[in-house]
Amino acid sequence: MAVRRAYDHWSRVPGLGFVLQLGDLIDEHNGGCHRGLDRVLEAMGPLPSYHTVGNHELYNCDRKDLARKYLQHRHTELPLDGGDPVFYYSFTPRPGVRLISLDCFDVSVLGRDPQEPQRRMAAELLARAHGTWDEECWEQTGELTGLDNASSTPTER
């Protein structure tokens, strides 16, 4: 597996203290959170890994499952906002260097239960931008007209 080979190589690099994993660690069509993500995370070697969440993780996992899985492989804690995992954090790997990971999917339809406020906010924005509540249309980026040209009232669900 490529991840195992990469970590084996990196562990031999003098002075390398950690790995930044910048998202999309698994394929979008992975068939669930536990299949590919568990396998890839197990292949990661002993180097500390700091994860940023990508959309492909959220196609396969809900935020709480993902937080539990990533916490096993991190050396910082993810803050919880009322029990909701927050995927932004910062750390200082070396004096004078501060790294910040953003949670680009805090307000999103990905990885969230339909009743969660952040998902409802994202759904409203997407419905307004696309003029429909049909979620299949939200994935077609060619259909986006931009917020300035979005209809003010989406078609009814």
PDB file of C-alpha atoms in Angstrom:
ATOM      1  CA  MET A   1       0.000   0.000   0.000  1.00  0.00           C
ATOM      2  CA  ALA A   2       1.332   3.433  -0.983  1.00  0.00           C
ATOM      3  CA  VAL A   3       0.603   4.972   2.424  1.00  0.00           C
ATOM      4  CA  ARG A   4       2.677   2.332   4.215  1.00  0.00           C
ATOM      5  CA  ARG A   5       5.588   2.842   1.795  1.00  0.00           C
ATOM      6  CA  ALA A   6       5.389   6.622   2.217  1.00  0.00           C
ATOM      7  CA  TYR A   7       5.416   6.398   6.024  1.00  0.00           C
ATOM      8  CA  ASP A   8       8.266   3.880   5.933  1.00  0.00           C
ATOM      9  CA  HIS A   9      10.268   6.302   3.808  1.00  0.00           C
ATOM     10  CA  TRP A  10       9.388   9.366   5.893  1.00  0.00           C
ATOM     11  CA  SER A  11      10.322   7.618   9.131  1.00  0.00           C
ATOM     12  CA  ARG A  12      13.889   7.307   7.778  1.00  0.00           C
ATOM     13  CA  VAL A  13      14.180  11.020   6.890  1.00  0.00           C
ATOM     14  CA  PRO A  14      16.350  12.736   9.526  1.00  0.00           C
ATOM     15  CA  GLY A  15      14.583  15.551  11.361  1.00  0.00           C
ATOM     16  CA  LEU A  16      11.091  14.828  10.037  1.00  0.00           C
ATOM     17  CA  GLY A  17       8.846  15.196  13.065  1.00  0.00           C
ATOM     18  CA  PHE A  18       5.294  14.879  11.743  1.00  0.00           C
ATOM     19  CA  VAL A  19       3.089  14.420   8.681  1.00  0.00           C
ATOM     20  CA  LEU A  20       0.380  16.808   7.506  1.00  0.00           C
ATOM     21  CA  GLN A  21      -2.474  14.906   5.866  1.00  0.00           C
ATOM     22  CA  LEU A  22      -4.395  17.516   3.886  1.00  0.00           C
ATOM     23  CA  GLY A  23      -7.667  15.702   3.258  1.00  0.00           C
ATOM     24  CA  ASP A  24      -9.201  13.254   0.793  1.00  0.00           C
ATOM     25  CA  LEU A  25      -7.299  10.392   2.367  1.00  0.00           C
ATOM     26  CA  ILE A  26      -9.894   7.970   0.966  1.00  0.00           C
ATOM     27  CA  ASP A  27     -11.830   7.827  -2.281  1.00  0.00           C
ATOM     28  CA  GLU A  28     -15.251   9.428  -2.520  1.00  0.00           C
ATOM     29  CA  HIS A  29     -16.962   6.134  -3.400  1.00  0.00           C
ATOM     30  CA  ASN A  30     -15.426   4.054  -0.657  1.00  0.00           C
ATOM     31  CA  GLY A  31     -18.570   2.314   0.558  1.00  0.00           C
ATOM     32  CA  GLY A  32     -18.477   3.494   4.143  1.00  0.00           C
ATOM     33  CA  CYS A  33     -16.302   5.004   6.797  1.00  0.00           C
ATOM     34  CA  HIS A  34     -14.822   1.824   8.173  1.00  0.00           C
ATOM     35  CA  ARG A  35     -13.611   0.154   4.988  1.00  0.00           C
ATOM     36  CA  GLY A  36     -10.898   2.291   3.460  1.00  0.00           C
ATOM     37  CA  LEU A  37     -10.235   4.804   6.202  1.00  0.00           C
ATOM     38  CA  ASP A  38      -9.435   2.164   8.822  1.00  0.00           C
ATOM     39  CA  ARG A  39      -7.101   0.438   6.396  1.00  0.00           C
ATOM     40  CA  VAL A  40      -5.266   3.643   5.463  1.00  0.00           C
ATOM     41  CA  LEU A  41      -4.978   4.867   9.055  1.00  0.00           C
ATOM     42  CA  GLU A  42      -3.581   1.490  10.125  1.00  0.00           C
ATOM     43  CA  ALA A  43      -0.929   1.786   7.395  1.00  0.00           C
ATOM     44  CA  MET A  44       0.341   5.055   8.834  1.00  0.00           C
ATOM     45  CA  GLY A  45       3.597   4.595  10.656  1.00  0.00           C
ATOM     46  CA  PRO A  46       4.811   5.933  13.990  1.00  0.00           C
ATOM     47  CA  LEU A  47       5.228   9.559  12.878  1.00  0.00           C
ATOM     48  CA  PRO A  48       2.649  11.914  14.413  1.00  0.00           C
ATOM     49  CA  SER A  49      -0.027  12.756  11.828  1.00  0.00           C
ATOM     50  CA  TYR A  50      -2.168  15.866  11.729  1.00  0.00           C
ATOM     51  CA  HIS A  51      -5.311  15.506   9.641  1.00  0.00           C
ATOM     52  CA  THR A  52      -7.377  17.990   7.693  1.00  0.00           C
ATOM     53  CA  VAL A  53     -10.817  16.778   6.667  1.00  0.00           C
ATOM     54  CA  GLY A  54     -11.598  16.579   2.956  1.00  0.00           C
ATOM     55  CA  ASN A  55     -14.945  16.146   1.243  1.00  0.00           C
ATOM     56  CA  HIS A  56     -14.155  12.512   0.392  1.00  0.00           C
ATOM     57  CA  GLU A  57     -13.928  11.623   4.075  1.00  0.00           C
ATOM     58  CA  LEU A  58     -17.330  13.232   4.637  1.00  0.00           C
ATOM     59  CA  TYR A  59     -18.908  11.362   1.713  1.00  0.00           C
ATOM     60  CA  ASN A  60     -18.080   8.195   3.661  1.00  0.00           C
ATOM     61  CA  CYS A  61     -18.134   9.181   7.354  1.00  0.00           C
ATOM     62  CA  ASP A  62     -20.181  11.305   9.669  1.00  0.00           C
ATOM     63  CA  ARG A  63     -18.254  13.910  11.643  1.00  0.00           C
ATOM     64  CA  LYS A  64     -18.395  12.046  14.959  1.00  0.00           C
ATOM     65  CA  ASP A  65     -17.027   8.800  13.477  1.00  0.00           C
ATOM     66  CA  LEU A  66     -14.332  10.728  11.682  1.00  0.00           C
ATOM     67  CA  ALA A  67     -13.313  12.588  14.844  1.00  0.00           C
ATOM     68  CA  ARG A  68     -12.969   9.308  16.749  1.00  0.00           C
ATOM     69  CA  LYS A  69     -10.842   7.782  14.005  1.00  0.00           C
ATOM     70  CA  TYR A  70      -8.586  10.810  13.588  1.00  0.00           C
ATOM     71  CA  LEU A  71      -8.163  11.303  17.339  1.00  0.00           C
ATOM     72  CA  GLN A  72      -6.445   7.916  17.490  1.00  0.00           C
ATOM     73  CA  HIS A  73      -3.808   9.228  15.083  1.00  0.00           C
ATOM     74  CA  ARG A  74      -3.321  12.758  16.368  1.00  0.00           C
ATOM     75  CA  HIS A  75      -1.257  14.372  19.014  1.00  0.00           C
ATOM     76  CA  THR A  76      -3.608  17.290  19.629  1.00  0.00           C
ATOM     77  CA  GLU A  77      -7.203  17.193  20.748  1.00  0.00           C
ATOM     78  CA  LEU A  78     -10.107  18.278  18.602  1.00  0.00           C
ATOM     79  CA  PRO A  79     -12.342  20.751  20.401  1.00  0.00           C
ATOM     80  CA  LEU A  80     -15.995  19.852  20.818  1.00  0.00           C
ATOM     81  CA  ASP A  81     -18.689  22.461  20.335  1.00  0.00           C
ATOM     82  CA  GLY A  82     -21.656  21.156  22.317  1.00  0.00           C
ATOM     83  CA  GLY A  83     -20.708  17.576  21.443  1.00  0.00           C
ATOM     84  CA  ASP A  84     -20.197  18.398  17.757  1.00  0.00           C
ATOM     85  CA  PRO A  85     -16.636  17.710  16.569  1.00  0.00           C
ATOM     86  CA  VAL A  86     -14.842  20.801  15.375  1.00  0.00           C
ATOM     87  CA  PHE A  87     -12.121  20.029  12.860  1.00  0.00           C
ATOM     88  CA  TYR A  88     -10.222  23.286  13.063  1.00  0.00           C
ATOM     89  CA  TYR A  89      -7.106  23.460  15.191  1.00  0.00           C
ATOM     90  CA  SER A  90      -3.631  24.902  15.301  1.00  0.00           C
ATOM     91  CA  PHE A  91      -0.313  23.704  16.598  1.00  0.00           C
ATOM     92  CA  THR A  92       3.287  24.849  16.796  1.00  0.00           C
ATOM     93  CA  PRO A  93       5.611  22.116  15.507  1.00  0.00           C
ATOM     94  CA  ARG A  94       8.725  24.268  15.834  1.00  0.00           C
ATOM     95  CA  PRO A  95       9.415  27.600  17.539  1.00  0.00           C
ATOM     96  CA  GLY A  96       8.239  30.386  15.261  1.00  0.00           C
ATOM     97  CA  VAL A  97       6.016  28.135  13.116  1.00  0.00           C
ATOM     98  CA  ARG A  98       2.278  27.891  13.740  1.00  0.00           C
ATOM     99  CA  LEU A  99       0.128  25.697  11.503  1.00  0.00           C
ATOM    100  CA  ILE A 100      -3.630  26.156  11.280  1.00  0.00           C
ATOM    101  CA  SER A 101      -6.090  23.617   9.919  1.00  0.00           C
ATOM    102  CA  LEU A 102      -9.500  24.968   8.929  1.00  0.00           C
ATOM    103  CA  ASP A 103     -12.833  23.184   9.094  1.00  0.00           C
ATOM    104  CA  CYS A 104     -14.125  23.960   5.603  1.00  0.00           C
ATOM    105  CA  PHE A 105     -17.139  21.697   6.159  1.00  0.00           C
ATOM    106  CA  ASP A 106     -18.472  23.137   9.422  1.00  0.00           C
ATOM    107  CA  VAL A 107     -21.548  24.384   7.552  1.00  0.00           C
ATOM    108  CA  SER A 108     -22.121  21.597   5.044  1.00  0.00           C
ATOM    109  CA  VAL A 109     -24.529  18.931   3.883  1.00  0.00           C
ATOM    110  CA  LEU A 110     -21.654  16.419   4.012  1.00  0.00           C
ATOM    111  CA  GLY A 111     -21.141  14.308   7.116  1.00  0.00           C
ATOM    112  CA  ARG A 112     -24.099  15.779   8.988  1.00  0.00           C
ATOM    113  CA  ASP A 113     -27.495  14.521  10.065  1.00  0.00           C
ATOM    114  CA  PRO A 114     -30.382  16.258   8.227  1.00  0.00           C
ATOM    115  CA  GLN A 115     -31.612  17.809  11.499  1.00  0.00           C
ATOM    116  CA  GLU A 116     -28.314  19.491  12.415  1.00  0.00           C
ATOM    117  CA  PRO A 117     -28.438  23.310  12.128  1.00  0.00           C
ATOM    118  CA  GLN A 118     -25.200  23.471  10.133  1.00  0.00           C
ATOM    119  CA  ARG A 119     -26.628  21.074   7.549  1.00  0.00           C
ATOM    120  CA  ARG A 120     -29.908  22.998   7.341  1.00  0.00           C
ATOM    121  CA  MET A 121     -27.993  26.264   6.782  1.00  0.00           C
ATOM    122  CA  ALA A 122     -25.924  24.668   4.016  1.00  0.00           C
ATOM    123  CA  ALA A 123     -29.023  23.134   2.406  1.00  0.00           C
ATOM    124  CA  GLU A 124     -30.774  26.526   2.367  1.00  0.00           C
ATOM    125  CA  LEU A 125     -27.761  28.165   0.729  1.00  0.00           C
ATOM    126  CA  LEU A 126     -27.427  25.400  -1.870  1.00  0.00           C
ATOM    127  CA  ALA A 127     -31.158  25.384  -2.612  1.00  0.00           C
ATOM    128  CA  ARG A 128     -31.078  29.155  -3.118  1.00  0.00           C
ATOM    129  CA  ALA A 129     -27.991  28.950  -5.353  1.00  0.00           C
ATOM    130  CA  HIS A 130     -29.412  26.112  -7.469  1.00  0.00           C
ATOM    131  CA  GLY A 131     -33.069  27.114  -7.350  1.00  0.00           C
ATOM    132  CA  THR A 132     -34.074  23.632  -6.172  1.00  0.00           C
ATOM    133  CA  TRP A 133     -34.171  21.397  -3.118  1.00  0.00           C
ATOM    134  CA  ASP A 134     -33.093  18.443  -5.269  1.00  0.00           C
ATOM    135  CA  GLU A 135     -29.767  17.467  -3.684  1.00  0.00           C
ATOM    136  CA  GLU A 136     -28.656  15.633  -6.834  1.00  0.00           C
ATOM    137  CA  CYS A 137     -28.441  19.012  -8.581  1.00  0.00           C
ATOM    138  CA  TRP A 138     -26.186  20.435  -5.876  1.00  0.00           C
ATOM    139  CA  GLU A 139     -23.316  18.192  -6.974  1.00  0.00           C
ATOM    140  CA  GLN A 140     -23.300  19.500 -10.542  1.00  0.00           C
ATOM    141  CA  THR A 141     -20.894  22.409 -10.402  1.00  0.00           C
ATOM    142  CA  GLY A 142     -21.704  23.365 -13.987  1.00  0.00           C
ATOM    143  CA  GLU A 143     -25.151  24.368 -12.761  1.00  0.00           C
ATOM    144  CA  LEU A 144     -23.879  26.982 -10.279  1.00  0.00           C
ATOM    145  CA  THR A 145     -24.496  30.578 -11.266  1.00  0.00           C
ATOM    146  CA  GLY A 146     -22.886  32.186  -8.224  1.00  0.00           C
ATOM    147  CA  LEU A 147     -24.552  33.792  -5.256  1.00  0.00           C
ATOM    148  CA  ASP A 148     -25.107  37.126  -7.022  1.00  0.00           C
ATOM    149  CA  ASN A 149     -27.315  35.430  -9.629  1.00  0.00           C
ATOM    150  CA  ALA A 150     -29.039  32.912  -7.340  1.00  0.00           C
ATOM    151  CA  SER A 151     -32.804  33.023  -7.113  1.00  0.00           C
ATOM    152  CA  SER A 152     -34.030  34.324  -3.795  1.00  0.00           C
ATOM    153  CA  THR A 153     -36.613  31.575  -3.385  1.00  0.00           C
ATOM    154  CA  PRO A 154     -35.822  27.922  -4.125  1.00  0.00           C
ATOM    155  CA  THR A 155     -38.507  25.743  -5.640  1.00  0.00           C
ATOM    156  CA  GLU A 156     -40.522  23.834  -3.065  1.00  0.00           C
ATOM    157  CA  ARG A 157     -39.403  20.463  -1.757  1.00  0.00           C
TER     158      ARG A 157
END
